[in-house]
Coordinates of C-alpha atoms and ligand atoms in Angstrom, one line a residue:
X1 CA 0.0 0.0 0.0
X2 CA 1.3 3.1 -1.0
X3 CA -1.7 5.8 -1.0
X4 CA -4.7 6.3 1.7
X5 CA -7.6 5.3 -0.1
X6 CA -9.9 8.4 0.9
X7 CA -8.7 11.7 2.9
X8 CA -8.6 11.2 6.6
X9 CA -10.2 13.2 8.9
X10 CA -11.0 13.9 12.0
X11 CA -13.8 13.5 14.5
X12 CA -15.7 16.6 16.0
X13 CA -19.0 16.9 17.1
X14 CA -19.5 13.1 16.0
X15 CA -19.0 14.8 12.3
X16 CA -16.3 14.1 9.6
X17 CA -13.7 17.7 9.7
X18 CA -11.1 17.7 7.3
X19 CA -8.5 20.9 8.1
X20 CA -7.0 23.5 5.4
X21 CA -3.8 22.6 6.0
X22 CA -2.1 18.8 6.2
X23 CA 0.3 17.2 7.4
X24 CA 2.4 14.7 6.1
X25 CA 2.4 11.1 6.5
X26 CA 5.5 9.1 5.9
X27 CA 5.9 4.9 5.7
X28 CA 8.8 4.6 7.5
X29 CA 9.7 1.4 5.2
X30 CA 10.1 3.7 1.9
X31 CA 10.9 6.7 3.2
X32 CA 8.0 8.4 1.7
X33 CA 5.1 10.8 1.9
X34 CA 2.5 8.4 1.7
X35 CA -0.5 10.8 2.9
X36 CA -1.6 13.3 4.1
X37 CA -3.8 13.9 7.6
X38 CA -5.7 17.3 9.0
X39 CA -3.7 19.8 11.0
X40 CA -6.8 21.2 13.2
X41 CA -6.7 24.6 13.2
X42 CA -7.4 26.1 16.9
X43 CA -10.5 27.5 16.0
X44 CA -11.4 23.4 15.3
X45 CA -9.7 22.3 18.4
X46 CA -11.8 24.6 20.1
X47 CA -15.3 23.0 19.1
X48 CA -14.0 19.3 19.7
X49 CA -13.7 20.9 23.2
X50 CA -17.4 22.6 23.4
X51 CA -18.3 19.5 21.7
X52 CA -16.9 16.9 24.6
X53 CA -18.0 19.4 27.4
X54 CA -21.7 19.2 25.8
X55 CA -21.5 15.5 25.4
X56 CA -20.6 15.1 29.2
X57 CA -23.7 16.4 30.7
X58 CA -25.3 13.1 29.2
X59 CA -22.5 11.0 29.1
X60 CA -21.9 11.3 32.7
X61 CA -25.3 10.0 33.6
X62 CA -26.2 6.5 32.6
X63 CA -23.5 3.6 33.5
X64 CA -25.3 1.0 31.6
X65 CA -25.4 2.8 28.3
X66 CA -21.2 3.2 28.9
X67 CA -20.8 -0.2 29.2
X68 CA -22.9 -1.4 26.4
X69 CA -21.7 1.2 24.4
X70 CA -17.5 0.3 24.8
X71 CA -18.9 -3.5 23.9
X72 CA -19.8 -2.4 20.8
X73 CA -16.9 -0.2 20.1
X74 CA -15.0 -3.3 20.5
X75 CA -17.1 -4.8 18.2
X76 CA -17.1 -2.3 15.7
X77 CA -13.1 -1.7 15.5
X78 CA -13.1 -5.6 15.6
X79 CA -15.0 -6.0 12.5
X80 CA -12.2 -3.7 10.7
X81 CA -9.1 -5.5 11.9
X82 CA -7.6 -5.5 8.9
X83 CA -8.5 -2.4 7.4
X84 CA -7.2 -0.6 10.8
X85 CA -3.6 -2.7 10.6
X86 CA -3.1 -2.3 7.4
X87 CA -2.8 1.8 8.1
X88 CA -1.1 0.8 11.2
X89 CA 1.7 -0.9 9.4
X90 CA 1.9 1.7 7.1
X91 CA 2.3 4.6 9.2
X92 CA 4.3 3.3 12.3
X93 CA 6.4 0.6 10.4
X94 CA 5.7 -2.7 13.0
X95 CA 4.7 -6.0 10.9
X96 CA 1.2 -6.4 9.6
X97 CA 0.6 -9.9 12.5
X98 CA 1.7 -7.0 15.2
X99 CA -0.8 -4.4 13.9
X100 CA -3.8 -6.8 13.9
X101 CA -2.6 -7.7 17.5
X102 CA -2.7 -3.5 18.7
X103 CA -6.4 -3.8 17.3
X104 CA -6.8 -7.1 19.1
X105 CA -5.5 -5.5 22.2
X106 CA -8.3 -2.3 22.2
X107 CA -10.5 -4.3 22.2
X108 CA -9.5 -6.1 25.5
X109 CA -9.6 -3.1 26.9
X110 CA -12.4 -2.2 25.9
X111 CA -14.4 -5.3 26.9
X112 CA -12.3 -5.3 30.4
X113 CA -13.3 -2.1 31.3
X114 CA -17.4 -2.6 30.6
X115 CA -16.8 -5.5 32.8
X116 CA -15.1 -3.7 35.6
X117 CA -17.0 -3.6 38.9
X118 CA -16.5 -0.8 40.5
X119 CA -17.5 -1.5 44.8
X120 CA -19.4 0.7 46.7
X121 CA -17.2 2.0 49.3
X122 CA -19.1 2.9 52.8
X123 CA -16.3 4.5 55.4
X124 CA -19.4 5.1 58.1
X125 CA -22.6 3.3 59.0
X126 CA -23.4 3.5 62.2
X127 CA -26.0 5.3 64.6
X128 CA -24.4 8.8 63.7
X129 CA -23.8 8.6 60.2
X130 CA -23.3 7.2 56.8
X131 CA -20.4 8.1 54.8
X132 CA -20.0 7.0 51.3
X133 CA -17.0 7.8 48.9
X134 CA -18.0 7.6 45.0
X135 CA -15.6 8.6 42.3
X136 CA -17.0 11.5 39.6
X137 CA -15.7 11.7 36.0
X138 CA -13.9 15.1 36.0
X139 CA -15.0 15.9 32.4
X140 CA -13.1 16.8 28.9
X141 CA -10.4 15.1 29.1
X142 CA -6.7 16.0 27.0
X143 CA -5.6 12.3 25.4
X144 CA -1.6 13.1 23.7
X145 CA -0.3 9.1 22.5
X146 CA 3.2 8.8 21.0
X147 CA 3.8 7.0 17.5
X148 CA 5.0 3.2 19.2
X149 CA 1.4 2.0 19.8
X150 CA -0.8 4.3 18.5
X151 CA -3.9 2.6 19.5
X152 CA -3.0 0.7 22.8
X153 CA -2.0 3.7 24.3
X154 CA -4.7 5.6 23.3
X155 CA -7.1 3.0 24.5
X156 CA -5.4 2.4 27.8
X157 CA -7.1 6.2 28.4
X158 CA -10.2 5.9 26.2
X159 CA -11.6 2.7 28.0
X160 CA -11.3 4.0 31.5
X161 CA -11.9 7.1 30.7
X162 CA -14.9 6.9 28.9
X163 CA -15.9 4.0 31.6
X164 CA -15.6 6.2 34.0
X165 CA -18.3 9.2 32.8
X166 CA -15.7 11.6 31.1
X167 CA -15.7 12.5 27.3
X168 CA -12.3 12.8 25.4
X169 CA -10.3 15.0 22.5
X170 CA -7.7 12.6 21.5
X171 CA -4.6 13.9 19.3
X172 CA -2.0 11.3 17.8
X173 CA 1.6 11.5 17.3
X174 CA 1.8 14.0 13.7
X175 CA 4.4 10.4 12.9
X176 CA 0.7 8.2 13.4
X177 CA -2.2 10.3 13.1
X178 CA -4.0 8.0 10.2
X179 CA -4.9 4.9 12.6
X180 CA -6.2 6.9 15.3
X181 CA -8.5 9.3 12.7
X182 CA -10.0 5.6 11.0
X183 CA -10.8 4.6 14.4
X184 CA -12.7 7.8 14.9
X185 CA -14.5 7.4 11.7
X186 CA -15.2 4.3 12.7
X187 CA -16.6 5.1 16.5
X188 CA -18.6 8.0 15.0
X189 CA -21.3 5.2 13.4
X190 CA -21.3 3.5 17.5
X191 CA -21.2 6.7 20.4
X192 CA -22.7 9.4 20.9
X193 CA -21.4 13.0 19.2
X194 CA -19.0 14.7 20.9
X195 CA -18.0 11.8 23.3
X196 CA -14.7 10.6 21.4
X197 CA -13.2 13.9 19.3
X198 CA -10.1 13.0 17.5
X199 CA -8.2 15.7 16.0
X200 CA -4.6 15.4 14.5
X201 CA -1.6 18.1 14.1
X202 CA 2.0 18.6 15.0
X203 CA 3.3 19.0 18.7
X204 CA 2.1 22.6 18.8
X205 CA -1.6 21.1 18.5
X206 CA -0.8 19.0 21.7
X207 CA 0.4 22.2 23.4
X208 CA -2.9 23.9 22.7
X209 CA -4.6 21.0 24.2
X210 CA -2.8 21.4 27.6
X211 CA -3.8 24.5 27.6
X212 CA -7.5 24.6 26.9
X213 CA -9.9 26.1 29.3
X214 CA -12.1 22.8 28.8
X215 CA -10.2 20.4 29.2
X216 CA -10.0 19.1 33.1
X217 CA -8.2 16.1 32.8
X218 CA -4.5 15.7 30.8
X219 CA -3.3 11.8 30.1
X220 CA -0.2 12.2 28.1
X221 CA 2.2 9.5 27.1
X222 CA 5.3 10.8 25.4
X223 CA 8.9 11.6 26.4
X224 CA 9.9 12.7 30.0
X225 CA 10.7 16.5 28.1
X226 CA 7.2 17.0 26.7
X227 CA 6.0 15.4 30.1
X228 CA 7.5 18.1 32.0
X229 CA 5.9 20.5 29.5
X230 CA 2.7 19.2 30.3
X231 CA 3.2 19.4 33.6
X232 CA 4.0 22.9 33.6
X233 CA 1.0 23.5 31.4
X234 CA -1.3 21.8 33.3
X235 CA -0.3 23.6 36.7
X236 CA -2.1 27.3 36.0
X237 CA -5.3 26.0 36.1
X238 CA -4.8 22.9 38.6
X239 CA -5.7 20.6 35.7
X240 CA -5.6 16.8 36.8
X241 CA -2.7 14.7 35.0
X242 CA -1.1 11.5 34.6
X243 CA 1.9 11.1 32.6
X244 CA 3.5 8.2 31.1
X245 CA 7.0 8.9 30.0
X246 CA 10.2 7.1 28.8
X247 CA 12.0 4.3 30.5
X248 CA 15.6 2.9 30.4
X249 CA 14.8 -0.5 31.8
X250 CA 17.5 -2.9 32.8
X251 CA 17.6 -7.0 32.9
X252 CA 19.2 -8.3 35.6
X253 CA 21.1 -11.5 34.9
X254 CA 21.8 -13.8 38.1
X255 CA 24.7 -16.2 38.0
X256 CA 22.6 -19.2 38.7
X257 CA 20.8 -18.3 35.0
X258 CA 20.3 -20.7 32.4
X259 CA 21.5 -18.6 30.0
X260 CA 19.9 -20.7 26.6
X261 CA 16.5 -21.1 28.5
X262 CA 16.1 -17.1 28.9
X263 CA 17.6 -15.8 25.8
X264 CA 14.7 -15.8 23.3
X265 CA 12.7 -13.8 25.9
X266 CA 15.5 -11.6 26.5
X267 CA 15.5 -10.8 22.6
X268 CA 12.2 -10.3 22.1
X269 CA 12.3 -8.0 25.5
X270 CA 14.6 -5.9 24.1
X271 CA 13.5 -5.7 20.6
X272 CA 9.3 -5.8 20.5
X273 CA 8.6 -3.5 18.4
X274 CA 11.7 -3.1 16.8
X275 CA 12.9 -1.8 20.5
X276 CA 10.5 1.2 20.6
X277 CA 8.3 0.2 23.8
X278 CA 8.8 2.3 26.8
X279 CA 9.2 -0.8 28.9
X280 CA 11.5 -2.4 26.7
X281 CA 14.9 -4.2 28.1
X282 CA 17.2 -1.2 27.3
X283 CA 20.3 -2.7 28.6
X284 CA 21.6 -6.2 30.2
X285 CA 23.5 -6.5 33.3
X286 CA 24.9 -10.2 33.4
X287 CA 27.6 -12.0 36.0
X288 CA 31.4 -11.8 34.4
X289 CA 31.0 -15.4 34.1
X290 CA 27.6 -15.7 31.7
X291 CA 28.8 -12.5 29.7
X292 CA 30.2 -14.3 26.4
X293 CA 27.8 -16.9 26.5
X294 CA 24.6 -14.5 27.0
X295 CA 25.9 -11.8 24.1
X296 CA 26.5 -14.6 22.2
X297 CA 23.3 -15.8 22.5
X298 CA 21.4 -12.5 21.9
X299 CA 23.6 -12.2 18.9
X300 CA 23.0 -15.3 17.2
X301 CA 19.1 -13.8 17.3
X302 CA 20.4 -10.4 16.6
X303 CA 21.5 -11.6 13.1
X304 CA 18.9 -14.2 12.5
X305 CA 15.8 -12.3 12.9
X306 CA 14.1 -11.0 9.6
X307 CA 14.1 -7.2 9.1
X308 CA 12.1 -5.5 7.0
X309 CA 9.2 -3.6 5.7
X310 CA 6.7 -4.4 8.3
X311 CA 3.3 -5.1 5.1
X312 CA 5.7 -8.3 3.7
X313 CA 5.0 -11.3 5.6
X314 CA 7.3 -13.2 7.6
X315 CA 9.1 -10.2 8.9
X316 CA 9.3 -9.8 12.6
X317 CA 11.1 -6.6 13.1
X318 CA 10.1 -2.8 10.8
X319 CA 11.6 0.2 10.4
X320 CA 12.6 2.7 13.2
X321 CA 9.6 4.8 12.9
X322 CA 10.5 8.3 11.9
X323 CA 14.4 9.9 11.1
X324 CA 15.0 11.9 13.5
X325 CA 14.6 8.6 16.1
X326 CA 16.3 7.0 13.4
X327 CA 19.3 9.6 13.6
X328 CA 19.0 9.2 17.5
X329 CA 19.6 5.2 17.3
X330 CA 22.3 5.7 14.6
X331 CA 24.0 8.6 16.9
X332 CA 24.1 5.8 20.3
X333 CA 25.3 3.3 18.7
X334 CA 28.2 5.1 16.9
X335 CA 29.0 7.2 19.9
X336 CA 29.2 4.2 22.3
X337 CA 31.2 2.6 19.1
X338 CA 33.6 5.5 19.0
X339 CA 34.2 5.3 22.9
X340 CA 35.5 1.6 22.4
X341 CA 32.1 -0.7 22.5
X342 CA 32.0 -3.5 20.4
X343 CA 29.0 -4.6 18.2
X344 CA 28.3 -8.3 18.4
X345 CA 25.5 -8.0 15.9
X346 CA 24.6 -5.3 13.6
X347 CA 25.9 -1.7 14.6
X348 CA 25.0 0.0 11.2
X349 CA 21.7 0.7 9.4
X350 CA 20.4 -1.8 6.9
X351 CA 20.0 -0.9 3.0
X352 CA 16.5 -2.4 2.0
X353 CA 13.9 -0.6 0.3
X354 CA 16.2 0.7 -2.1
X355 CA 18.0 2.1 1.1
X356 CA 15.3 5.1 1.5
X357 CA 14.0 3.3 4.6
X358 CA 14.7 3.7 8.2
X359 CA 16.5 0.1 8.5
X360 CA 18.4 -0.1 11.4
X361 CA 20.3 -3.6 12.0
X362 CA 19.2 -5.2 15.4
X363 CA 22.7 -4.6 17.3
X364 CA 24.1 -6.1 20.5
X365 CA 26.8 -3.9 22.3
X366 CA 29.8 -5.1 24.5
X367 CA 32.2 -3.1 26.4
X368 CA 29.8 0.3 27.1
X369 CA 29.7 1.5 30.6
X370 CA 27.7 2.7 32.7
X371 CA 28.1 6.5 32.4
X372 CA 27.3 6.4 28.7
X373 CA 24.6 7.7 26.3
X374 CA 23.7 4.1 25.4
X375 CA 23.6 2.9 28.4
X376 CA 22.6 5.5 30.3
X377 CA 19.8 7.2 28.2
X378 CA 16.8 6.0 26.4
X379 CA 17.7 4.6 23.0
X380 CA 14.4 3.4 22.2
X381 CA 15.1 1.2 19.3
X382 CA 16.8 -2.3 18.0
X383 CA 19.9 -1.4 20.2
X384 CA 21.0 -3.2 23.3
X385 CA 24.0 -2.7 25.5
X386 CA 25.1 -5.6 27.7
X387 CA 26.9 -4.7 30.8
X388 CA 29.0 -7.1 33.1
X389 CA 28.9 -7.0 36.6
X390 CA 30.9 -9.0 39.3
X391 CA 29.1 -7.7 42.5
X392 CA 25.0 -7.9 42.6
X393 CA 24.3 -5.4 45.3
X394 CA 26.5 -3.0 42.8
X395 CA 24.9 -3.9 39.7
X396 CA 21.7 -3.3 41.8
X397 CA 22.6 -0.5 42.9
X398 CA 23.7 1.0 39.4
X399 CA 20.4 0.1 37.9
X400 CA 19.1 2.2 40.6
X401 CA 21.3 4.7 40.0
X402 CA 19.1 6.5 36.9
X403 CA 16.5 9.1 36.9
X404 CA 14.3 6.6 35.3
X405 CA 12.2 3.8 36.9
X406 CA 9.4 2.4 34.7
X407 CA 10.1 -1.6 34.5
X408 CA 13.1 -4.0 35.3
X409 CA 13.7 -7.8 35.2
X410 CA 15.5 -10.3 36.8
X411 CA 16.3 -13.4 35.4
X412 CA 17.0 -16.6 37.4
X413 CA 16.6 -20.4 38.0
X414 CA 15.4 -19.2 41.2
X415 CA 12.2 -17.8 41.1
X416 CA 12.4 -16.7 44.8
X417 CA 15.5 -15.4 44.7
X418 CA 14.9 -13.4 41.9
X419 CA 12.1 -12.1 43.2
X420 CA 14.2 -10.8 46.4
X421 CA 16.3 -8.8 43.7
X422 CA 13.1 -7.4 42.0
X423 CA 12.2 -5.9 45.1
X424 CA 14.7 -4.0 45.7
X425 CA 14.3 -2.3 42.1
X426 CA 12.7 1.6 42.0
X427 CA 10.3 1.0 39.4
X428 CA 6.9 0.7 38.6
X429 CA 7.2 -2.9 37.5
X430 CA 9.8 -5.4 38.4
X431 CA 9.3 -8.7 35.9
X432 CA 10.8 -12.0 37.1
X433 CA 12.5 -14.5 34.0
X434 CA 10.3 -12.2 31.9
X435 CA 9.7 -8.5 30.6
X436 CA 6.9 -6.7 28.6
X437 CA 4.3 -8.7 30.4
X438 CA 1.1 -6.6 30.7
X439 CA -2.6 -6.9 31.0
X440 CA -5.7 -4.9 31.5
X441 CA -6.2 -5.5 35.1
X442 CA -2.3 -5.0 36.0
X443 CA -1.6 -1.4 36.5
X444 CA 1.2 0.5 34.3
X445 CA 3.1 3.5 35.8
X446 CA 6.6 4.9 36.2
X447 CA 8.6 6.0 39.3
X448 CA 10.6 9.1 39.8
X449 CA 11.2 10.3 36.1
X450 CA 9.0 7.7 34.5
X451 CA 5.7 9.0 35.2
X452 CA 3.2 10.7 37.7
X453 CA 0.0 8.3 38.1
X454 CA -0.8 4.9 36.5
X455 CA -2.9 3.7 33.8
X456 CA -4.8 0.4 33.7
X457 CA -6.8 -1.7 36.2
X458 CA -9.0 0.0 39.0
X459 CA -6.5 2.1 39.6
X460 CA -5.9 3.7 36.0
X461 CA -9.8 4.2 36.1
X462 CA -9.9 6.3 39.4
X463 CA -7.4 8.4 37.7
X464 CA -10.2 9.5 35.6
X465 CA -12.3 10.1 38.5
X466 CA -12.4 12.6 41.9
X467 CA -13.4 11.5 45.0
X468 CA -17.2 12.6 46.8
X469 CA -18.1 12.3 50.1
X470 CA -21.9 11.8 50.3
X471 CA -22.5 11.7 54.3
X472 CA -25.8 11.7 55.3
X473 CA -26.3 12.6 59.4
X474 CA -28.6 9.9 61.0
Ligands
LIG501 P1 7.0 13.0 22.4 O1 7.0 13.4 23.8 O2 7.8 13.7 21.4 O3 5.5 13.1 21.8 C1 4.4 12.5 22.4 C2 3.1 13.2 22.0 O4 3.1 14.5 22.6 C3 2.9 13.5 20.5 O5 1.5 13.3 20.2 C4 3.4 14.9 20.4 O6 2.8 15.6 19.3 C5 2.8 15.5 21.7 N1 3.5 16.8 22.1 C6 4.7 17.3 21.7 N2 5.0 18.4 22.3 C7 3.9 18.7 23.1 C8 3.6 19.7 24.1 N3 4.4 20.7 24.3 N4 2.4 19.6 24.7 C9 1.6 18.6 24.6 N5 1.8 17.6 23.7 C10 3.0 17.6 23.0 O7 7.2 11.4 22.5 P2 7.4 10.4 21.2 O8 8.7 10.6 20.6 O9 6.1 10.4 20.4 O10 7.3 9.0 22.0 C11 8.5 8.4 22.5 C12 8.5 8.5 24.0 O11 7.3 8.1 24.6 C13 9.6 7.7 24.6 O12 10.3 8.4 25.6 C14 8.9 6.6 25.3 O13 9.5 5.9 26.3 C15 7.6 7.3 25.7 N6 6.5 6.3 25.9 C16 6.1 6.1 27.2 C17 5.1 5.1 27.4 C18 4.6 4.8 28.8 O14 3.5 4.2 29.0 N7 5.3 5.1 29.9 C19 4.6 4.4 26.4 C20 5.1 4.6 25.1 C21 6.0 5.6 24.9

């Protein structure tokens, strides 16, 4: 597929809105402009806002109707699957199979969150009193995704949010607008108007959104720099926010590991997605004694897996999404490269596509240390640094060290043991003999630099909700 069958647009009002000016749309497999989406103007952005605050005066109201109706959004982006992934693959790069499984995954969320119970929660009931707490929707809420999983992060807000009584503008990274506008075309035909607004621009767009008078509630995943943006936008008006930002999570090797048993997980935790997952593996800390055995390992899968554009089937790793991540990967690897690493696989971009695409070759690093960009930072793509240790409380201790703290593995024949280890990590989830694990009821969040709130399960609804006292003098 090279050209967007019709002209996307976007969702206001329940209504179709296409914008005077575009955007464009690159595959990251060719290197091409391959359409072109809406740049809402702010006059637009302005009446997807009056549009959500209208709708939530109704939406608000009837629970049953909110859970019927997200059944049947799962239903109706279901039935275009393939239509939806197709775009997907186009836009964002990942294989087609990977695509279709994002679609897959909205609709778990969907379906999870109609399902949700929420319990009654009394906190008095005796001869004085009863006291009971209920959680409010807050109202418009600001939805900013980032371009790795356009649609499962967009519905790890929408479900709850919407769940929860609140209506929503959503805006998609400008690098995958297309997927998130088809699925607003699509919802227009199943909710109400004005309850799901999806509008699509560049990062200024996303600014104007933090800013709107209307908007009550921010949910933002993106990088820890726009995060703090947000933030800061967010604070003049005492809007409520959650932020999901970047990661730079480590994989703890034990020396009791079985260092063939863990490796394929270990590849694939690293490089899902071609490496761009916030909670990906970023780098490897592994006993002196496992070192060669465990790069060796990773490298064997390193060169072995099949790279390529992500529509031709059989390929398991895309592009990098967009150049200047591209350039950002490139930059790592060469710097750490320069400083004296070694690349036991890959280290260079790939030439396919006529060498316009944004090939990278899946690389495994030796000899960076801790203090460098690579290992240090957030490369978020097919690059992973492996990094010896000989003391475990240091290599503990130096995984610690980071401003990040979103996820973090440790890998072990001991289940218990590892678990000890785990605990001891500042994140938000610590994964034992695995990484990437997640579910709808399991809640997702960052410590320190990684986030502000959670997303998914109870707990990433009630951030869509404030807390009332009813109390009622007996
Ligand atoms: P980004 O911060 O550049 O952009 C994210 C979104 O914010 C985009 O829609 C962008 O247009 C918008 N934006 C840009 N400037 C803005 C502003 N001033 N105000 C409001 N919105 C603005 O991030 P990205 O490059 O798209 O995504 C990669 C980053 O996202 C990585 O750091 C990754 O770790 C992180 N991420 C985090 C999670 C998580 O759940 N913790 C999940 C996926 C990605």
């Amino acid at each position: 597929m090279t050209q967007a069958s019709s002209p996307a647009t976007m969702t206001i009002g329940g209504t179709a809105h296409s914008a005077t000016a575009t955007i464009d749309v690159v595959n990251p497999a060719t290197g091409t402009v391959f359409a072109q989406a809406p740049d809402c103007s702010p006059a637009q952005l302005d009446a997807a806002f009056a549009s959500a605050a209208t709708a939530f005066g109704t939406w608000r109201r009837d629970e049953d109707t909110r859970r019927d109706l997200l059944r049947a959004c799962a239903k109706a982006l279901t039935a275009r699957t393939d239509d939806i992934a197709v775009l997907l693959t186009t836009e964002q790069g990942k294989p087609l199979a990977e695509a279709a499984g994002e679609v897959r995954s909205v609709a778990a969320w969907l379906t999870y969150y109609a399902d949700l119970e929420i319990p009654r929660e009394i906190t008095r009931d005796d001869k004085r009193g009863f006291a009971e707490v209920v959680r409010r929707p807050i109202g418009p809420v600001a939805a900013i995704t980032p371009w790795n999983f356009p649609l499962t992060l967009a519905f790890w807000k929408l479900a709850p949010a919407l769940r929860a009584g609140n209506t929503v503008v959503l805006k998609p990274s400008p690098y995958t607008p297309l997927s998130t506008l088809l699925v607003g075309e699509i919802l227009r035909d199943v909710l109400p108007p004005g309850v799901v607004n999806t509008v699509s621009g560049g990062d200024r767009l996303g600014a104007l959104m933090t800013a709107h008078p209307l908007a009550r509630k921010i949910s933002f995943t993106g990088s820890v720099e726009t995060g703090r943006r947000v933030a800061a936008a967010a604070a003049p008006d005492l809007k409520r926010v959650t932020l999901e930002l970047g990661g730079n999570d480590a994989a703890i090797v034990l020396d009791d590991a079985d260092v063939p048993a863990i490796a394929d997980k270990l590849f694939w935790g690293a490089f899902a997605n071609n490496g761009q997952v916030c909670s990906a593996v970023k780098r490897v800390y592994v006993p002196r004694a496992l070192h060669d055995d465990l790069v060796e390992a990773l490298a064997v899968r390193a060169r072995g897996v099949r790279v390529g554009d992500g529509a031709t089937e059989g390929v398991r790793l895309g592009p990098v999404n967009n150049r200047p991540q591209f350039d950002r990967v490139s930059g790592l690897v060469a710097d750490a490269l320069a400083r004296g690493a070694t690349a036991a696989a890959g280290g260079h971009p790939l030439e396919l596509s006529g060498g316009q695409g944004y090939f990278y070759a899946p690389t495994i690093l030796t000899g960076a240390e801790d203090g460098t960009p690579i290992v240090d930072e957030e490369q978020f793509g097919p690059a992973l640094p492996v990094v010896p240790y000989t003391e475990l409380d240091d290599a503990v201790d130096r995984v610690n060290a980071g401003h990040f703290g979103l996820g973090g593995s440790v890998w072990s024949a001991d289940p218990d043991r590892a678990a000890d280890v785990a605990a001891r990590l500042d994140v938000g989830t610590a994964w034992i003999n695995t990484h990437l694990a997640l579910a709808p009821a399991q809640p997702f969040g960052g410590a320190k630099w990684s986030g502000l709130g959670v997303e998914n399960g109870p707990w990433g609804l009630y951030g869509f909700t404030e807390l009332q006292v009813i109390h009622r003098a007996r």
